[in-house]
JSON list of C-alpha atoms in Angstrom, two decimals:
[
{"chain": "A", "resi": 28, "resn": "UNK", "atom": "CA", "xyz": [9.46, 12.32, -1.18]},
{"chain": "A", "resi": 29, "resn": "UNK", "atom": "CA", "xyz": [12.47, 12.14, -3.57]},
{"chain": "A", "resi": 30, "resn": "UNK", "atom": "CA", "xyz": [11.81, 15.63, -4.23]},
{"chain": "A", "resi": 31, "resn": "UNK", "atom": "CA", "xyz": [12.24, 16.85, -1.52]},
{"chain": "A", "resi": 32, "resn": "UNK", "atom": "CA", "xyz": [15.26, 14.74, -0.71]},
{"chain": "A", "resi": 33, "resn": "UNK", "atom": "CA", "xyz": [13.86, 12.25, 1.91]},
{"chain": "A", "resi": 34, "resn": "UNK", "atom": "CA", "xyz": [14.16, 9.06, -0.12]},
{"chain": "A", "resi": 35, "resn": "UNK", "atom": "CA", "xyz": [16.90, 7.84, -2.27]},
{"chain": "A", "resi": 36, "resn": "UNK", "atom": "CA", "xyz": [14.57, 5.50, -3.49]},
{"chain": "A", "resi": 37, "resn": "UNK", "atom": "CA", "xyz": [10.67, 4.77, -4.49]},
{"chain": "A", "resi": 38, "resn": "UNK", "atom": "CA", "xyz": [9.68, 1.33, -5.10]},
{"chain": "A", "resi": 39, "resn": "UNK", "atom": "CA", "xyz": [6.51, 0.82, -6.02]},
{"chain": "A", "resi": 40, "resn": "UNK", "atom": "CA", "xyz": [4.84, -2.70, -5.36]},
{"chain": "A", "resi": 41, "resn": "UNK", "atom": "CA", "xyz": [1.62, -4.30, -6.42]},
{"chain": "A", "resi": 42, "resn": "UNK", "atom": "CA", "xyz": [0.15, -7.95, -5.46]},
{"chain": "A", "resi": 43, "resn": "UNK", "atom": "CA", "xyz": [-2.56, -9.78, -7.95]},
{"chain": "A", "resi": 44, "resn": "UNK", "atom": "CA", "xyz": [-3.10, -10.31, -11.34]},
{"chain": "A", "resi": 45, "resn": "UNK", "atom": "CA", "xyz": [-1.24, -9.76, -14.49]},
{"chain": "A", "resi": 46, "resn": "UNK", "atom": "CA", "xyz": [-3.44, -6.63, -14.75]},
{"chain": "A", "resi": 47, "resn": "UNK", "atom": "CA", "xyz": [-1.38, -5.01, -11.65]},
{"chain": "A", "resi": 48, "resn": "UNK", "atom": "CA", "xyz": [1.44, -4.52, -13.75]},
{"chain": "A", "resi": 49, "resn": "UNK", "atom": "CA", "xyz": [-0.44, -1.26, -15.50]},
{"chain": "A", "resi": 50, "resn": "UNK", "atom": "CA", "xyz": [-0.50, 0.26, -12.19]},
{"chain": "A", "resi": 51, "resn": "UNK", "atom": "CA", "xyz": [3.13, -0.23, -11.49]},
{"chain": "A", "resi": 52, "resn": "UNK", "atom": "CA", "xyz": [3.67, 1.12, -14.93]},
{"chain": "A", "resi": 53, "resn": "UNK", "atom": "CA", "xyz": [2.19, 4.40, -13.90]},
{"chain": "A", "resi": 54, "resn": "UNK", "atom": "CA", "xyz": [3.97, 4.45, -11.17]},
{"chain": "A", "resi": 55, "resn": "UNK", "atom": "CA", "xyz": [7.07, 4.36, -12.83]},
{"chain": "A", "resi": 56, "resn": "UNK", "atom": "CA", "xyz": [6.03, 7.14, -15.49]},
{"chain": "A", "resi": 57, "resn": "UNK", "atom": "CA", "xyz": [4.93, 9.08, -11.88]},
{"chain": "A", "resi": 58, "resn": "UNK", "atom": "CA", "xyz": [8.90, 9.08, -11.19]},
{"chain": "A", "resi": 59, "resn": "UNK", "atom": "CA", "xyz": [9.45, 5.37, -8.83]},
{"chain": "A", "resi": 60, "resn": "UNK", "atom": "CA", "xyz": [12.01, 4.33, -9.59]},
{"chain": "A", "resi": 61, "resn": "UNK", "atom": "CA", "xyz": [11.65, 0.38, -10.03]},
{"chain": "A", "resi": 62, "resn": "UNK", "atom": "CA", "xyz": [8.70, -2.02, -9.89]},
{"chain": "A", "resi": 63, "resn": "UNK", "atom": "CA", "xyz": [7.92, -5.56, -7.93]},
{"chain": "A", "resi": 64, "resn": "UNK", "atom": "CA", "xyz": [4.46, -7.36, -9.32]},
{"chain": "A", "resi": 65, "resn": "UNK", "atom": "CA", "xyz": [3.98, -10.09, -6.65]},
{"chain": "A", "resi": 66, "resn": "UNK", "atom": "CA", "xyz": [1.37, -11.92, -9.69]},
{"chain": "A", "resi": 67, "resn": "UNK", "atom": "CA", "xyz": [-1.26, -13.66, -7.41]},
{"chain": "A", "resi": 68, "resn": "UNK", "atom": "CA", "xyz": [-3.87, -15.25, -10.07]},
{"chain": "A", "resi": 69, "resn": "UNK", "atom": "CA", "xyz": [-6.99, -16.68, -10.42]},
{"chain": "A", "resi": 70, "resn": "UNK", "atom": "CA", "xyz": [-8.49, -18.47, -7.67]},
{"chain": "A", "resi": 71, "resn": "UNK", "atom": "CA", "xyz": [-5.42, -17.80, -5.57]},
{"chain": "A", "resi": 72, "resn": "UNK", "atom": "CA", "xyz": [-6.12, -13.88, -5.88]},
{"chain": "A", "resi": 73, "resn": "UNK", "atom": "CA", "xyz": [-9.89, -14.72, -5.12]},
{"chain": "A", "resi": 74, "resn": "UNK", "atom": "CA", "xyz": [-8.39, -16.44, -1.70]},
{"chain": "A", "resi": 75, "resn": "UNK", "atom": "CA", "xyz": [-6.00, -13.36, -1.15]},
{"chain": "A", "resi": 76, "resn": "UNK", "atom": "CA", "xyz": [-6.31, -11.56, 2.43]},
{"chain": "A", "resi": 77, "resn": "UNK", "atom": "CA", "xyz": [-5.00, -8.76, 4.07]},
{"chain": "A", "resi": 78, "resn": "UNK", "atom": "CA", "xyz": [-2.98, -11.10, 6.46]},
{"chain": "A", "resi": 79, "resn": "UNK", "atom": "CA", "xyz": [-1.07, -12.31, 3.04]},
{"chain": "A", "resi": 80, "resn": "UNK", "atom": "CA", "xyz": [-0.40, -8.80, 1.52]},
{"chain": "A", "resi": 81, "resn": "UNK", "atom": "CA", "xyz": [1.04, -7.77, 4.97]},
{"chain": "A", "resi": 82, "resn": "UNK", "atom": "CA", "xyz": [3.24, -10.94, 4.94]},
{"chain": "A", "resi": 83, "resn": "UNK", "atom": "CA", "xyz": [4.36, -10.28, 1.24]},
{"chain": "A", "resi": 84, "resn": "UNK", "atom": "CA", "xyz": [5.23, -6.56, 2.27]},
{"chain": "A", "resi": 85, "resn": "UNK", "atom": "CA", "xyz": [6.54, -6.95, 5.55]},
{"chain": "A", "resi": 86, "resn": "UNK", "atom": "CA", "xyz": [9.00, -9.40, 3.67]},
{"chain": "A", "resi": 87, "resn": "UNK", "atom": "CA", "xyz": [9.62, -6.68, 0.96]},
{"chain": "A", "resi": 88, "resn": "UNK", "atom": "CA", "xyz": [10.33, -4.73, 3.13]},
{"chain": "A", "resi": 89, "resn": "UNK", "atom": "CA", "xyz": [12.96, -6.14, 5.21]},
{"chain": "A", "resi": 90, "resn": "UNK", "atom": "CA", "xyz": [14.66, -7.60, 1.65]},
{"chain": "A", "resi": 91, "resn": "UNK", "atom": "CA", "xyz": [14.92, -4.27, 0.30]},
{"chain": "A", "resi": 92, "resn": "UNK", "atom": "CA", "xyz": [16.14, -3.00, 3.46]},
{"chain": "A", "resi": 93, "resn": "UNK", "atom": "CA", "xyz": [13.58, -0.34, 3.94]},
{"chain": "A", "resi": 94, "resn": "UNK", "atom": "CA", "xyz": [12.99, 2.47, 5.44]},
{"chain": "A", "resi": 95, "resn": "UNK", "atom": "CA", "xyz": [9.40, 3.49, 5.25]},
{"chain": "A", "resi": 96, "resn": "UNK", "atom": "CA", "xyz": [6.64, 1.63, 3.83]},
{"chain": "A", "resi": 97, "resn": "UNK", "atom": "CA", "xyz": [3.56, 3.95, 2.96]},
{"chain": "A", "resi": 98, "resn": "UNK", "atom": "CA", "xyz": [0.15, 2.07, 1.68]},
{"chain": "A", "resi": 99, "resn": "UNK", "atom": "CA", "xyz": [-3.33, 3.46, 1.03]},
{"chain": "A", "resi": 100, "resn": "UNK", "atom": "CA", "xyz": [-5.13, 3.46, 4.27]},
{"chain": "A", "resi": 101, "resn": "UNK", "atom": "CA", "xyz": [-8.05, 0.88, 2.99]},
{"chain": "A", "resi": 102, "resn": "UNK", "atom": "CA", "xyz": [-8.36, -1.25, 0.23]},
{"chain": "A", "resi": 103, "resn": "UNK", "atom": "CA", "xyz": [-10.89, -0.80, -2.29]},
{"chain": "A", "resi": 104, "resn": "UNK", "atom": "CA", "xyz": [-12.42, -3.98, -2.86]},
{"chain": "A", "resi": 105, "resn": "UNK", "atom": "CA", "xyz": [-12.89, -5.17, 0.78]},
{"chain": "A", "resi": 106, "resn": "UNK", "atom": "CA", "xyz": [-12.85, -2.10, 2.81]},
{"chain": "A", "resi": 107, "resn": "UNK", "atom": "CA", "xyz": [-10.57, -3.78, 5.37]},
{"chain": "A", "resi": 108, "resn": "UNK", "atom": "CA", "xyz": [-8.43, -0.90, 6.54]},
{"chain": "A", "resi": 109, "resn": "UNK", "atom": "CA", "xyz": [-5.62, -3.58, 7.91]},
{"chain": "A", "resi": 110, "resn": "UNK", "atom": "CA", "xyz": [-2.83, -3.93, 5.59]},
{"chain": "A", "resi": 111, "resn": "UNK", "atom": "CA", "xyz": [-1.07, -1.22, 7.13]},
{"chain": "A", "resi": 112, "resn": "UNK", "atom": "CA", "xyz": [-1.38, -2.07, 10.85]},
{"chain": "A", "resi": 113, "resn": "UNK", "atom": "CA", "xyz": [-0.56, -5.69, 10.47]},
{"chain": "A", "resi": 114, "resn": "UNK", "atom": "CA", "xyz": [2.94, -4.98, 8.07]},
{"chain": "A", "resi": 115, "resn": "UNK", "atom": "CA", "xyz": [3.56, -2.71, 11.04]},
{"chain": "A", "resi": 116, "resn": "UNK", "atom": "CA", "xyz": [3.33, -5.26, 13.32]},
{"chain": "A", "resi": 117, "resn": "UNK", "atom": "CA", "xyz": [4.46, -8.39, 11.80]},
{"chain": "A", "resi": 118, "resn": "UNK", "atom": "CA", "xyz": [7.83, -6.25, 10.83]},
{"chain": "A", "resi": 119, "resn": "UNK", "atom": "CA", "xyz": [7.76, -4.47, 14.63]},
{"chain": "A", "resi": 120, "resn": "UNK", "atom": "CA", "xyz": [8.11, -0.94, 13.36]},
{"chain": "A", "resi": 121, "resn": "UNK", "atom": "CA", "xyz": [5.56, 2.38, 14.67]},
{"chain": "A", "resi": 122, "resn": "UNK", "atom": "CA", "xyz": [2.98, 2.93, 12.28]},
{"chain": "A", "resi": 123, "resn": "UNK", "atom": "CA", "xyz": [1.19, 6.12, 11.47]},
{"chain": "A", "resi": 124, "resn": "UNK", "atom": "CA", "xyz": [-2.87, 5.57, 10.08]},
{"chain": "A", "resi": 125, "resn": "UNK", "atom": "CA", "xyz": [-4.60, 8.42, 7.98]},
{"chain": "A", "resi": 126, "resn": "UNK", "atom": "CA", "xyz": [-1.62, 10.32, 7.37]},
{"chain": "A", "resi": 127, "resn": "UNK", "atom": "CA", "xyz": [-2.44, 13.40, 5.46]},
{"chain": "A", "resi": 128, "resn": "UNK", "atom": "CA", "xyz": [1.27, 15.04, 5.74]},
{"chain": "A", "resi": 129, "resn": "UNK", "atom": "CA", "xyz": [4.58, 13.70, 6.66]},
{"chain": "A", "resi": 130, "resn": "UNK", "atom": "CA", "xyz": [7.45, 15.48, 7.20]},
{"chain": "A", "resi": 131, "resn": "UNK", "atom": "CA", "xyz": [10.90, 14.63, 8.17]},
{"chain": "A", "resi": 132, "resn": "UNK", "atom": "CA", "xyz": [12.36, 16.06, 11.41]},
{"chain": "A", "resi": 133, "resn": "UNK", "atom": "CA", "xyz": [15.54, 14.80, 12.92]},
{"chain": "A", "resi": 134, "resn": "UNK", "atom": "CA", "xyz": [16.16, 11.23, 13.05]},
{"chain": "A", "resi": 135, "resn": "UNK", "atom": "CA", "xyz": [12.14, 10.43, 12.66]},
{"chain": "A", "resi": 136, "resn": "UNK", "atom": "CA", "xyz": [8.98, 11.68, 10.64]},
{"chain": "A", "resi": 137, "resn": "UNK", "atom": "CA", "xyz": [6.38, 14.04, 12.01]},
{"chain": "A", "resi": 138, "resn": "UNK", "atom": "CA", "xyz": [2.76, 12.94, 10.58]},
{"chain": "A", "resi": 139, "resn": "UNK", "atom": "CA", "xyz": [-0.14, 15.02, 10.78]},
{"chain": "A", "resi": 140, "resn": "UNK", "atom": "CA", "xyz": [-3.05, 12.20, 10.86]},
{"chain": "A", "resi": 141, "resn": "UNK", "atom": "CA", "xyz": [-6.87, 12.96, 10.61]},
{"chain": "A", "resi": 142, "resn": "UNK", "atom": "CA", "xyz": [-9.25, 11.78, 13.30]},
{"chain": "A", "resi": 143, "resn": "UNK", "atom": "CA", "xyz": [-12.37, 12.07, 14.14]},
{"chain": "A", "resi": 144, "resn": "UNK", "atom": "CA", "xyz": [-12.27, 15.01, 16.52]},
{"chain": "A", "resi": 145, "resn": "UNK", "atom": "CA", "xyz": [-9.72, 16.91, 13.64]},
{"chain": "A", "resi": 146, "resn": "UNK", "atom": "CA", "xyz": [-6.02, 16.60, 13.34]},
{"chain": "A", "resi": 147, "resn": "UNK", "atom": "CA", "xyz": [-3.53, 14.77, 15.30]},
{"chain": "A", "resi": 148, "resn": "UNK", "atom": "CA", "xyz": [0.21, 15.28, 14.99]},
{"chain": "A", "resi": 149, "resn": "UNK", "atom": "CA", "xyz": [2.21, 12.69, 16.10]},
{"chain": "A", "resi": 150, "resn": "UNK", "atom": "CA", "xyz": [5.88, 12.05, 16.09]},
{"chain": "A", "resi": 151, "resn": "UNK", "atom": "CA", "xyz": [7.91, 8.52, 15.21]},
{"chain": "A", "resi": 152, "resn": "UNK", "atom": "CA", "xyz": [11.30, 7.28, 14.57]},
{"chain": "A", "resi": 153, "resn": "UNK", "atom": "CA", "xyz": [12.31, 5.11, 11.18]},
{"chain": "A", "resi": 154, "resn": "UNK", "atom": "CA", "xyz": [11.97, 3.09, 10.04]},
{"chain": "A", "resi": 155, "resn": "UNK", "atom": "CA", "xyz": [7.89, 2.74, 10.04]},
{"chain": "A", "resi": 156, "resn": "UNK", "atom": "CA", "xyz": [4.86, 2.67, 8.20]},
{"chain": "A", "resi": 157, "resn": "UNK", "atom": "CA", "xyz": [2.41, 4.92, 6.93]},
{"chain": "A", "resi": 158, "resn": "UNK", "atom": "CA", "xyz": [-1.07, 4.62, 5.54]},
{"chain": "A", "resi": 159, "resn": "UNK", "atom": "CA", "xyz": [-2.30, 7.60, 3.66]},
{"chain": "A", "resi": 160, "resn": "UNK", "atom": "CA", "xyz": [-5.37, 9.19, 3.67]},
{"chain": "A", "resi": 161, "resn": "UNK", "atom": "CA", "xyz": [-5.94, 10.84, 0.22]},
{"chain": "A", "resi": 162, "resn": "UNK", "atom": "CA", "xyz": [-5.02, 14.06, 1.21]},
{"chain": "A", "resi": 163, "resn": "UNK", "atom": "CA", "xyz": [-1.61, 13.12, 1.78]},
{"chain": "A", "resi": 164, "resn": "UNK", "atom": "CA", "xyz": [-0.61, 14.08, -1.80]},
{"chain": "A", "resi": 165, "resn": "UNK", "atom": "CA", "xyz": [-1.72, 15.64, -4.97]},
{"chain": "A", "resi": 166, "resn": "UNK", "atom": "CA", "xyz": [-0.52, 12.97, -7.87]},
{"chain": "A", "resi": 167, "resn": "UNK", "atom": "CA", "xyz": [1.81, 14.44, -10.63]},
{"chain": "A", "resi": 168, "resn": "UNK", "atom": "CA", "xyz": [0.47, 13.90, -14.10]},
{"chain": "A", "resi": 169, "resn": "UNK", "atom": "CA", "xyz": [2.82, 11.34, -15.75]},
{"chain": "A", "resi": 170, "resn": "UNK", "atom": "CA", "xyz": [4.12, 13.01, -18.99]},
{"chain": "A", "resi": 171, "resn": "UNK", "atom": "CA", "xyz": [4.50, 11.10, -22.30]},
{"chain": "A", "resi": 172, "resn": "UNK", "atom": "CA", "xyz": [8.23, 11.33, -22.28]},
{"chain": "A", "resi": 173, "resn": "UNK", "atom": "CA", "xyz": [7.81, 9.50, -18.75]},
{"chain": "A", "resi": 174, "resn": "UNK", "atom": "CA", "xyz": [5.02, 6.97, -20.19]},
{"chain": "A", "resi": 175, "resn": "UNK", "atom": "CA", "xyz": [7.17, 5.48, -22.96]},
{"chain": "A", "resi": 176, "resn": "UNK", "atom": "CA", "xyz": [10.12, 5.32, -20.60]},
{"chain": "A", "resi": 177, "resn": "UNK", "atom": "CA", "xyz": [7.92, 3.33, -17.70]},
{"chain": "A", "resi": 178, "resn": "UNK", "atom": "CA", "xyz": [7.09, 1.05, -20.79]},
{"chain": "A", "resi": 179, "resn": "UNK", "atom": "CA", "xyz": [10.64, 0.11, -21.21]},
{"chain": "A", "resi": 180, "resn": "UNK", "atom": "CA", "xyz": [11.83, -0.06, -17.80]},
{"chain": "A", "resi": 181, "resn": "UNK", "atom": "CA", "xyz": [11.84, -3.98, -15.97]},
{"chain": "A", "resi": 182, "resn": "UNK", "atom": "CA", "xyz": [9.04, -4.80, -13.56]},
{"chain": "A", "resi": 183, "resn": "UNK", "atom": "CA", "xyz": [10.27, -7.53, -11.18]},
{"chain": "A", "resi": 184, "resn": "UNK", "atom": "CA", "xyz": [7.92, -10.49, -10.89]},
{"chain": "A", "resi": 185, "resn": "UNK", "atom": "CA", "xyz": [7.62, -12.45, -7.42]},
{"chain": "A", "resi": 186, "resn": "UNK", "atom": "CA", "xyz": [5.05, -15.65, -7.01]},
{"chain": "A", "resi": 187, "resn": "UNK", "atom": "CA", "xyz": [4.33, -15.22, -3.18]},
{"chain": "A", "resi": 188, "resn": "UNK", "atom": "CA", "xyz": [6.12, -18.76, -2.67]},
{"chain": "A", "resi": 189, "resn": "UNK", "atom": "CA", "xyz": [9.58, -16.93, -3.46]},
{"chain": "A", "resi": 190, "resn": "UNK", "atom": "CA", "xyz": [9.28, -14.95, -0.43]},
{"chain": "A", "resi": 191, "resn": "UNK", "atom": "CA", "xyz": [8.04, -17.55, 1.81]},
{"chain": "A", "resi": 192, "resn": "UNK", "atom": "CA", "xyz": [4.71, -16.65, 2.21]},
{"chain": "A", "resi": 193, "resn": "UNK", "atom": "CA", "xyz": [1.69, -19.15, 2.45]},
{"chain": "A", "resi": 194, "resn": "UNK", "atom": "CA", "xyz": [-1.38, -17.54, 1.04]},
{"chain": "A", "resi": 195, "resn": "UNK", "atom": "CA", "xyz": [-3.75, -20.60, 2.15]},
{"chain": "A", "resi": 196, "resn": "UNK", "atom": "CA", "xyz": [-7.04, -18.92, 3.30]},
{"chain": "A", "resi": 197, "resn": "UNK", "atom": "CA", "xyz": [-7.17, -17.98, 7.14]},
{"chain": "A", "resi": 198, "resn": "UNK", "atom": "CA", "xyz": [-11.17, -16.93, 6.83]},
{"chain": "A", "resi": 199, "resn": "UNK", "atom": "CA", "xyz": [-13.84, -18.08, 5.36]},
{"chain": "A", "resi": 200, "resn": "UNK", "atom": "CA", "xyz": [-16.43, -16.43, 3.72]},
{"chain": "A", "resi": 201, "resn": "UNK", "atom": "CA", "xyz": [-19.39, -18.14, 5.08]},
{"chain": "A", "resi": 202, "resn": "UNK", "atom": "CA", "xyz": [-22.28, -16.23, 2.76]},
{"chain": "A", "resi": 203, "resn": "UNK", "atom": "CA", "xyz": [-23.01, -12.63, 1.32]},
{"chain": "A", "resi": 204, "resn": "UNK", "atom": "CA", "xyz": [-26.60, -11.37, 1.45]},
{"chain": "A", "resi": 205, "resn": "UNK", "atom": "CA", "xyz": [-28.08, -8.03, 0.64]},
{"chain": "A", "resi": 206, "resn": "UNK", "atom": "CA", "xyz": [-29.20, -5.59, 2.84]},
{"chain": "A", "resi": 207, "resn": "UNK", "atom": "CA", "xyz": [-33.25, -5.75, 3.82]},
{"chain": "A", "resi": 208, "resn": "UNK", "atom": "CA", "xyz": [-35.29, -3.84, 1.29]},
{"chain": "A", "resi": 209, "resn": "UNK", "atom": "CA", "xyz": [-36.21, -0.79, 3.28]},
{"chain": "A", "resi": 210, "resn": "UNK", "atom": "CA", "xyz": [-40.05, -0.02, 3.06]},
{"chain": "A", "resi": 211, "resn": "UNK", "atom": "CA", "xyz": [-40.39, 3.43, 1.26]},
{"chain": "A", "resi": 212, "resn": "UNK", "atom": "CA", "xyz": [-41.03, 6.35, 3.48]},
{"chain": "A", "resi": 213, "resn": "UNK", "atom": "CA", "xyz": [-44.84, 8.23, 3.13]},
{"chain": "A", "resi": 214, "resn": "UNK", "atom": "CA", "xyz": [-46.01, 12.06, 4.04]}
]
């Protein structure tokens, strides 16, 4: 987006463990320009929900004065698909799900967004939020000029607290059982 002149900015944000860090590191070498680590640990991370990374980002985001927020359109440990919808929400901005190409038109964005039934363009002012769909963008290759210069740059470390947000747990997880054996099939 900041090559093609449609953000002055990229700030890349991450919420969990020390080990987080290492992906805002790469983010930086990938050309964002600064880094915020909300460091949730141990049992705390555990405890983390979607509802508390949509607080933490939805506060971000107003704090840094933002003007688009763009997330991965599920999470990979979970498979909740909510992070996006509920920062939309809690900060009262138009989102756009599945986005597979944005483009910036006017005063808004125009977002091409994959559905079942095949592509859906949509239209929506700024500022919003996005969740992409892994088309969306091919990665650039950090380069090793760009790695030793993401190693030196600051990442900014936030507890949750700093911003106000409770992360007490909102759901319980009551038990987790594996599916029935299924009975093998015969000719």
């Amino acid at each position: 987006m900041k090559e093609k002149k449609l953000a002055s900015e990229v700030v890349a944000v991450s919420v969990g463990p020390a080990q987080a860090q290492e992906v805002l590191r790469t983010a930086l070498a990938m050309g964002a320009d600064r880094g915020i680590h909300i460091e949730v640990t141990g049992k705390d991370y555990d405890l983390l929900q979607p509802i508390h990374v949509s607080k933490i980002l939805a506060k971000l985001a107003q704090d840094e004065k933002a003007d688009l927020v763009i997330l991965g359109k599920q999470a990979i440990d979970d498979d909740c698909n909510q992070t996006a919808q509920m920062t939309a929400a809690l900060l009262d901005w138009p989102q756009a799900t599945f986005a597979s190409k944005v483009e910036k038109t006017g005063d808004g964005l125009t977002v091409v967004r994959e559905i079942d039934g095949g592509l859906e363009t949509i239209k929506t002012t700024v500022p919003a939020v996005i969740s992409a769909d892994l088309r969306l963008n091919t990665p650039r290759y950090a380069t090793l000029p760009n790695i030793m210069k993401a190693k030196k740059k600051p990442i900014k470390k936030v507890a949750p607290k700093d911003l106000g947000v409770d992360t007490t747990p909102r759901i319980e997880i009551v038990s987790v059982e594996d599916p029935p054996v299924r009975q093998a099939g015969s000719i």
